[in-house]
XYZ file of C-alpha atoms in Angstrom:
403
model
C -94.070 -47.398 -62.575
C -95.966 -49.508 -59.578
C -95.661 -47.290 -55.988
C -92.993 -49.525 -54.259
C -91.005 -48.713 -57.423
C -91.113 -45.028 -56.813
C -90.734 -45.200 -53.092
C -86.897 -46.510 -54.027
C -86.080 -43.857 -56.236
C -86.991 -41.209 -53.526
C -84.830 -43.510 -50.572
C -82.206 -43.501 -53.563
C -82.507 -39.988 -54.225
C -82.406 -38.646 -50.244
C -79.324 -41.227 -49.426
C -77.736 -39.342 -52.015
C -78.464 -36.255 -50.691
C -77.390 -37.518 -47.769
C -74.036 -38.449 -48.317
C -73.590 -35.348 -50.498
C -74.316 -33.465 -47.662
C -71.132 -35.126 -45.041
C -68.644 -34.664 -48.050
C -69.398 -31.373 -48.178
C -69.276 -31.083 -43.873
C -66.407 -33.192 -43.412
C -64.395 -31.828 -46.277
C -61.216 -30.451 -44.987
C -61.163 -26.852 -44.981
C -58.014 -24.569 -45.783
C -56.367 -23.900 -42.663
C -56.422 -19.614 -41.994
C -52.633 -18.505 -41.651
C -51.389 -15.071 -41.845
C -49.546 -14.448 -44.930
C -46.828 -11.919 -45.865
C -45.154 -11.054 -48.821
C -41.544 -11.297 -49.587
C -39.550 -8.126 -50.418
C -36.736 -6.195 -51.087
C -35.538 -3.695 -48.044
C -33.032 -2.374 -45.453
C -31.287 -4.416 -42.804
C -29.508 -2.922 -39.128
C -28.540 -5.774 -37.543
C -27.365 -4.310 -33.800
C -25.622 -5.483 -30.745
C -27.479 -4.236 -27.877
C -26.489 -3.987 -24.027
C -26.786 -1.481 -20.736
C -24.128 0.562 -20.625
C -22.749 3.607 -18.660
C -21.105 7.203 -19.041
C -17.954 7.485 -17.856
C -15.106 10.264 -17.845
C -12.502 8.992 -19.964
C -9.677 9.770 -17.425
C -10.382 9.595 -13.182
C -7.951 10.166 -10.793
C -8.135 8.753 -8.031
C -6.035 11.433 -5.029
C -5.110 9.487 -1.733
C -3.903 10.291 1.268
C -0.124 10.048 1.190
C 0.874 9.966 4.969
C -0.922 8.576 7.797
C -2.815 11.230 9.780
C -5.673 12.943 10.892
C -7.652 14.431 8.033
C -9.179 17.690 7.765
C -12.371 18.168 7.001
C -12.299 18.166 3.025
C -14.212 21.489 1.781
C -14.420 20.644 -1.628
C -17.654 19.384 -2.891
C -18.973 17.261 -5.990
C -18.677 19.556 -9.324
C -16.044 22.159 -8.099
C -13.098 23.107 -10.384
C -9.806 22.042 -9.601
C -6.484 23.137 -10.990
C -3.002 21.161 -11.002
C -0.637 21.602 -8.512
C -3.010 24.974 -7.710
C -5.876 24.057 -5.143
C -5.582 22.062 -1.947
C -8.086 19.785 -1.642
C -7.085 18.244 1.519
C -4.813 18.830 4.540
C -2.927 15.634 6.848
C -2.237 16.451 10.228
C 0.040 13.841 12.523
C -2.989 12.288 14.554
C -3.261 12.390 18.273
C -1.715 9.737 20.464
C -4.524 7.297 21.723
C -5.616 6.687 25.396
C -3.976 4.870 27.867
C -5.462 2.123 30.288
C -4.136 2.006 33.849
C -2.246 -1.065 32.922
C -0.468 0.450 29.810
C 0.257 3.773 31.479
C 2.066 1.883 34.267
C 4.038 -0.632 32.239
C 5.019 2.712 30.075
C 5.811 4.847 33.734
C 8.134 1.786 34.767
C 9.818 1.877 31.907
C 10.651 6.098 31.819
C 11.885 4.818 35.098
C 14.176 1.942 33.740
C 15.704 4.272 31.033
C 16.382 7.038 33.748
C 18.599 4.802 35.564
C 19.987 3.627 32.509
C 20.382 7.251 31.677
C 21.878 7.404 35.128
C 24.278 4.965 35.011
C 25.421 5.714 31.884
C 26.760 9.262 33.117
C 28.551 7.707 36.139
C 30.328 5.544 33.724
C 31.190 8.874 31.679
C 32.019 10.827 34.440
C 34.727 7.752 34.971
C 35.729 7.775 32.028
C 36.568 11.407 31.886
C 38.785 10.824 35.177
C 40.656 7.862 34.105
C 41.732 10.428 30.655
C 42.729 13.204 32.915
C 44.701 11.408 35.158
C 46.428 9.097 32.330
C 47.131 12.374 30.231
C 49.441 14.212 33.973
C 51.103 10.797 33.996
C 52.162 10.840 29.644
C 52.776 14.375 31.020
C 54.950 13.664 33.509
C 56.569 10.688 31.396
C 57.142 13.174 29.016
C 59.438 15.631 31.110
C 61.037 12.571 32.583
C 62.548 11.526 28.966
C 63.297 14.477 28.106
C 65.558 14.548 31.170
C 66.433 10.365 30.028
C 64.802 9.390 33.183
C 62.687 6.722 31.731
C 62.295 4.364 28.837
C 61.278 4.792 25.809
C 59.279 1.714 26.556
C 57.452 3.503 28.979
C 56.474 6.987 27.481
C 55.295 4.710 24.675
C 52.689 3.057 27.351
C 52.024 6.007 28.200
C 50.702 7.609 24.846
C 49.061 4.388 24.734
C 46.572 4.658 27.710
C 45.706 8.096 26.931
C 44.434 6.597 23.460
C 42.706 3.691 25.197
C 40.712 6.114 28.280
C 40.110 8.552 25.143
C 38.356 5.806 23.437
C 36.435 4.952 26.506
C 35.200 8.318 27.353
C 34.001 8.479 23.799
C 32.636 5.512 23.981
C 30.880 6.761 26.948
C 29.622 9.671 25.332
C 28.048 8.256 23.012
C 26.173 5.604 25.020
C 24.533 8.665 27.438
C 23.009 9.684 24.062
C 21.781 6.696 23.549
C 20.129 6.795 26.989
C 19.028 10.206 26.345
C 17.013 9.487 23.255
C 15.763 5.944 25.039
C 14.367 8.055 27.721
C 12.673 10.353 25.004
C 11.019 7.290 23.943
C 9.608 6.350 26.887
C 8.286 9.541 27.531
C 6.975 9.703 24.316
C 5.053 6.725 24.441
C 2.796 8.273 27.608
C 1.693 11.089 25.320
C -2.124 11.993 25.469
C -3.718 14.220 23.412
C -3.752 17.431 25.760
C 0.026 17.320 26.157
C 1.449 20.675 25.382
C 3.771 19.420 22.685
C 1.230 17.682 21.449
C -1.084 20.368 21.591
C 1.901 22.561 19.877
C 1.894 20.450 17.183
C -1.665 20.412 16.173
C -1.325 24.390 15.647
C 0.718 23.832 12.869
C 0.538 23.911 9.523
C 0.031 20.070 7.695
C 0.815 17.659 4.772
C -1.397 19.329 2.101
C -2.632 17.413 -0.455
C -2.775 18.914 -3.749
C -4.515 18.034 -7.361
C -2.226 16.246 -9.668
C -4.360 17.564 -12.360
C -7.185 19.829 -13.818
C -10.465 18.631 -13.722
C -13.610 18.356 -12.202
C -14.324 16.877 -8.352
C -15.915 13.471 -9.204
C -17.021 12.067 -6.448
C -15.909 12.936 -2.901
C -14.661 9.449 -1.208
C -14.117 11.039 2.370
C -15.687 14.201 3.737
C -15.238 14.746 7.239
C -12.060 14.607 9.678
C -11.125 12.165 10.245
C -7.835 9.535 11.477
C -6.810 7.751 7.346
C -3.978 5.791 6.321
C -1.638 6.235 3.749
C -3.017 5.114 0.005
C -6.356 5.941 1.437
C -8.749 7.426 -1.143
C -9.980 10.943 -0.561
C -11.573 12.134 -3.839
C -11.927 11.814 -7.476
C -11.084 14.505 -10.111
C -11.259 13.911 -14.072
C -12.371 15.816 -16.700
C -16.049 16.654 -16.869
C -16.077 17.550 -20.887
C -14.193 14.223 -21.794
C -16.938 11.076 -21.825
C -17.087 7.742 -22.696
C -19.913 4.988 -22.804
C -18.262 1.660 -20.726
C -21.352 -1.195 -21.717
C -20.723 -5.013 -20.766
C -21.652 -7.199 -23.798
C -21.404 -11.061 -23.866
C -17.946 -11.992 -25.418
C -19.433 -13.835 -28.034
C -21.361 -10.489 -29.262
C -17.874 -8.775 -28.619
C -15.860 -10.105 -31.256
C -18.497 -9.258 -34.065
C -17.372 -5.684 -32.987
C -14.648 -3.861 -34.965
C -13.500 -0.339 -33.992
C -14.891 2.568 -35.344
C -18.482 0.702 -35.237
C -21.533 3.138 -35.686
C -23.177 3.467 -32.235
C -26.681 4.759 -31.292
C -27.647 5.353 -27.579
C -30.850 5.524 -26.407
C -33.023 5.639 -23.776
C -30.927 8.000 -21.453
C -34.029 10.301 -20.281
C -34.575 12.417 -23.545
C -36.127 11.533 -26.707
C -33.988 11.137 -29.979
C -30.445 8.989 -30.095
C -27.111 10.013 -29.084
C -24.427 9.001 -31.938
C -20.990 7.351 -31.061
C -17.720 5.077 -32.274
C -16.289 2.328 -30.893
C -13.196 3.054 -29.852
C -11.918 -0.039 -27.812
C -13.074 -3.120 -27.505
C -10.646 -4.507 -24.794
C -8.850 -7.864 -24.933
C -9.213 -9.354 -21.600
C -13.215 -10.769 -20.754
C -14.315 -11.321 -17.386
C -17.058 -13.567 -15.474
C -20.431 -12.071 -14.743
C -23.247 -13.649 -12.374
C -26.051 -12.811 -14.677
C -29.965 -12.256 -12.827
C -30.325 -15.724 -13.225
C -27.741 -16.844 -11.396
C -26.008 -17.549 -15.345
C -21.736 -17.491 -15.139
C -21.275 -15.317 -18.672
C -17.579 -14.168 -20.497
C -18.238 -10.050 -20.631
C -16.013 -7.648 -22.766
C -15.927 -4.076 -21.722
C -16.485 -2.003 -24.829
C -15.947 1.720 -24.607
C -18.127 3.782 -27.073
C -16.722 7.755 -28.130
C -19.403 10.072 -27.861
C -19.851 13.782 -28.459
C -19.296 15.085 -25.056
C -19.866 18.509 -25.509
C -24.191 17.603 -26.436
C -23.778 14.584 -24.139
C -22.861 17.450 -21.627
C -26.077 19.755 -22.742
C -27.837 16.768 -22.418
C -27.338 16.761 -18.691
C -25.562 13.250 -18.973
C -23.004 13.111 -16.214
C -20.433 10.492 -15.127
C -22.022 6.986 -14.345
C -25.119 7.814 -15.610
C -27.478 4.595 -17.563
C -27.573 4.568 -20.784
C -28.995 1.652 -23.323
C -26.922 1.517 -26.349
C -26.952 -0.619 -30.336
C -24.151 -1.214 -31.771
C -23.883 -1.551 -35.665
C -22.552 -4.980 -36.822
C -23.751 -4.677 -40.132
C -25.873 -1.641 -42.201
C -27.371 -3.504 -45.620
C -29.288 -0.944 -47.898
C -31.223 -3.369 -50.107
C -31.559 -6.811 -49.411
C -34.113 -9.653 -50.012
C -35.684 -10.363 -46.854
C -37.894 -12.216 -44.932
C -39.911 -12.223 -41.316
C -37.862 -14.181 -38.133
C -41.682 -15.205 -37.491
C -41.526 -17.369 -40.630
C -38.571 -19.300 -39.861
C -38.384 -22.430 -38.349
C -35.725 -25.122 -37.364
C -36.017 -28.035 -40.130
C -33.211 -30.964 -39.586
C -30.768 -28.613 -38.787
C -31.248 -26.061 -41.862
C -33.745 -22.591 -41.605
C -37.097 -23.163 -43.263
C -40.568 -21.620 -44.071
C -43.665 -22.350 -45.564
C -44.141 -20.651 -48.688
C -47.487 -20.453 -49.991
C -48.184 -21.623 -53.533
C -51.359 -22.309 -55.362
C -53.049 -22.291 -52.609
C -50.987 -24.981 -50.531
C -48.218 -25.150 -48.014
C -44.793 -25.862 -49.745
C -42.083 -26.187 -47.113
C -38.667 -24.844 -48.734
C -35.238 -24.425 -47.366
C -33.438 -21.285 -47.288
C -30.016 -19.787 -46.740
C -30.148 -17.158 -44.214
C -26.681 -14.732 -43.622
C -27.686 -10.751 -41.128
C -30.778 -11.366 -38.477
C -32.211 -8.907 -36.272
C -35.836 -8.830 -34.145
C -37.355 -8.554 -37.199
C -36.223 -9.458 -40.328
C -32.948 -11.939 -41.690
C -31.748 -11.645 -44.481
C -32.473 -14.636 -47.452
C -29.286 -15.346 -49.335
C -30.938 -18.280 -51.321
C -34.536 -19.988 -51.557
C -36.760 -16.864 -51.677
C -37.641 -14.393 -54.105
C -39.351 -10.998 -53.894
C -42.999 -11.451 -54.655
C -43.535 -14.769 -53.106
C -45.496 -15.388 -49.754
C -44.321 -16.649 -47.122
C -46.030 -18.637 -44.228
C -46.067 -16.064 -40.612
C -46.231 -17.934 -36.919
C -47.223 -21.275 -38.773
C -49.321 -23.481 -36.312
C -48.606 -27.328 -35.788
C -51.551 -27.723 -38.766
C -49.535 -26.691 -41.701
C -47.993 -29.442 -42.904
C -46.277 -30.365 -46.522
C -49.255 -29.935 -49.115
C -52.069 -28.317 -46.261
C -54.427 -25.997 -48.382
C -54.339 -22.543 -46.662
C -55.796 -19.536 -46.522
C -55.694 -15.944 -46.016
C -57.009 -15.072 -42.580
C -59.171 -12.310 -42.371
C-alpha cells in the first residue's frame, strides 16, 4: 500500500468524522416544556364581584312641611322607637327681608286695601240706612192697610223693598269682611323677622317629626338648623341587625345564578370568609360605565348573610366586601389546567406528551374556573399535557420535561 493511498484513507476518515459531528451538532433537539399529569379532583366555579353591606330595609325620613328645621340632636348609631322618638322639629319659616322698592310697593298695597275697606264700610252704612227706611215704610203701610187706606199692591211693594235692602245690607257686610281680609293679607306681606307676631309664633311649638319605625339611625342627612322644603330628606333609619350584601354583576354572569346559591364573602377586612346565600336576583338590569369607559349591563344580586356574626365582626351599612357566588361545586371530575388549553378551529385543544412527542388533541370542556376546566371527553387520568405551550411546539414535535 503506497503512501498516497494511505493519505486518501486518512482524509476519508476525517471527512466522515466531520460529517458525523455536523449531523450530531445540527440534529433537532427535543423542546423543553412544562408538563402536568391529568388527574381527578374537585372543581368550584364561581362568579366574583364587589358588593356593599346594606341594611335590608332603609327608611328615609323627610320633612312633612315647609319651614325652619331645628338642629337635629340625634346622631348616627342612636336607637329610635316607632311613634315615640321625636327626631326633628320644624317651625314656621321667618319672612324674607324686604328691599326698599318691595317695601314701598307693599305699603301702597296696604293703603289701597284700607281705602277699599273704608269704601265698603260706607256702602254698608248706606245699605243699613236704606234698610231701616224700608222697614219704617213697611210698618206705616201695614198700619194704613189695616184701615184700608192703601192697596194690597202697595203693601206688597213695601215688603219687597225690605227684602231687597236686607239682601243689599248682607252683601255690604260680606264685602266689608272681604276688605278686612285683604288688609290683613297686605299687612302680612310687610311682616319682618323682628315683628311681635313673628316672635310669638317662633316661640310656640312646632311640627314634630317622629320615627315611623323602630331601629337605628344610619345617617343624618341634615343636621344643622335651616329652612327646608316639604319632602327634603332629613335622616335614614333601619334595623341594623338585618344586613345583606348587594353586589352588581354583569348580566351574562347573573343568568348563571339561582336563588339559594352559596356565596362566600371575603376580603372584608378580617381573616376568613363569611357564608351567605343568594336571596334575590333582581329582574331589571341597569347600564353602568366601567373604569375603562365601556358601557355594561349589570344586575343587582342580593345575598343573605348571618347578620349577627357580621355585626360582631364589625360590618355595617355601606361597607365594601368582595364576593364569590358558587355556580357549580363538583367533587370528583377529570380536570385539566386551563394553561394547557388553547383554541384551534373553534375547539378547545391541548398538546399531549406521548412517546416523547407532542400530539395535538381536541377536548370537550364543560365547567371552568381560573385554574382548571372539567374534561368531558378527550383526556383520561394519567395522561400528560403540555402547559403554556410555546410556538415551537407543533404536531409531532419532540418534547422533554423542563428540568
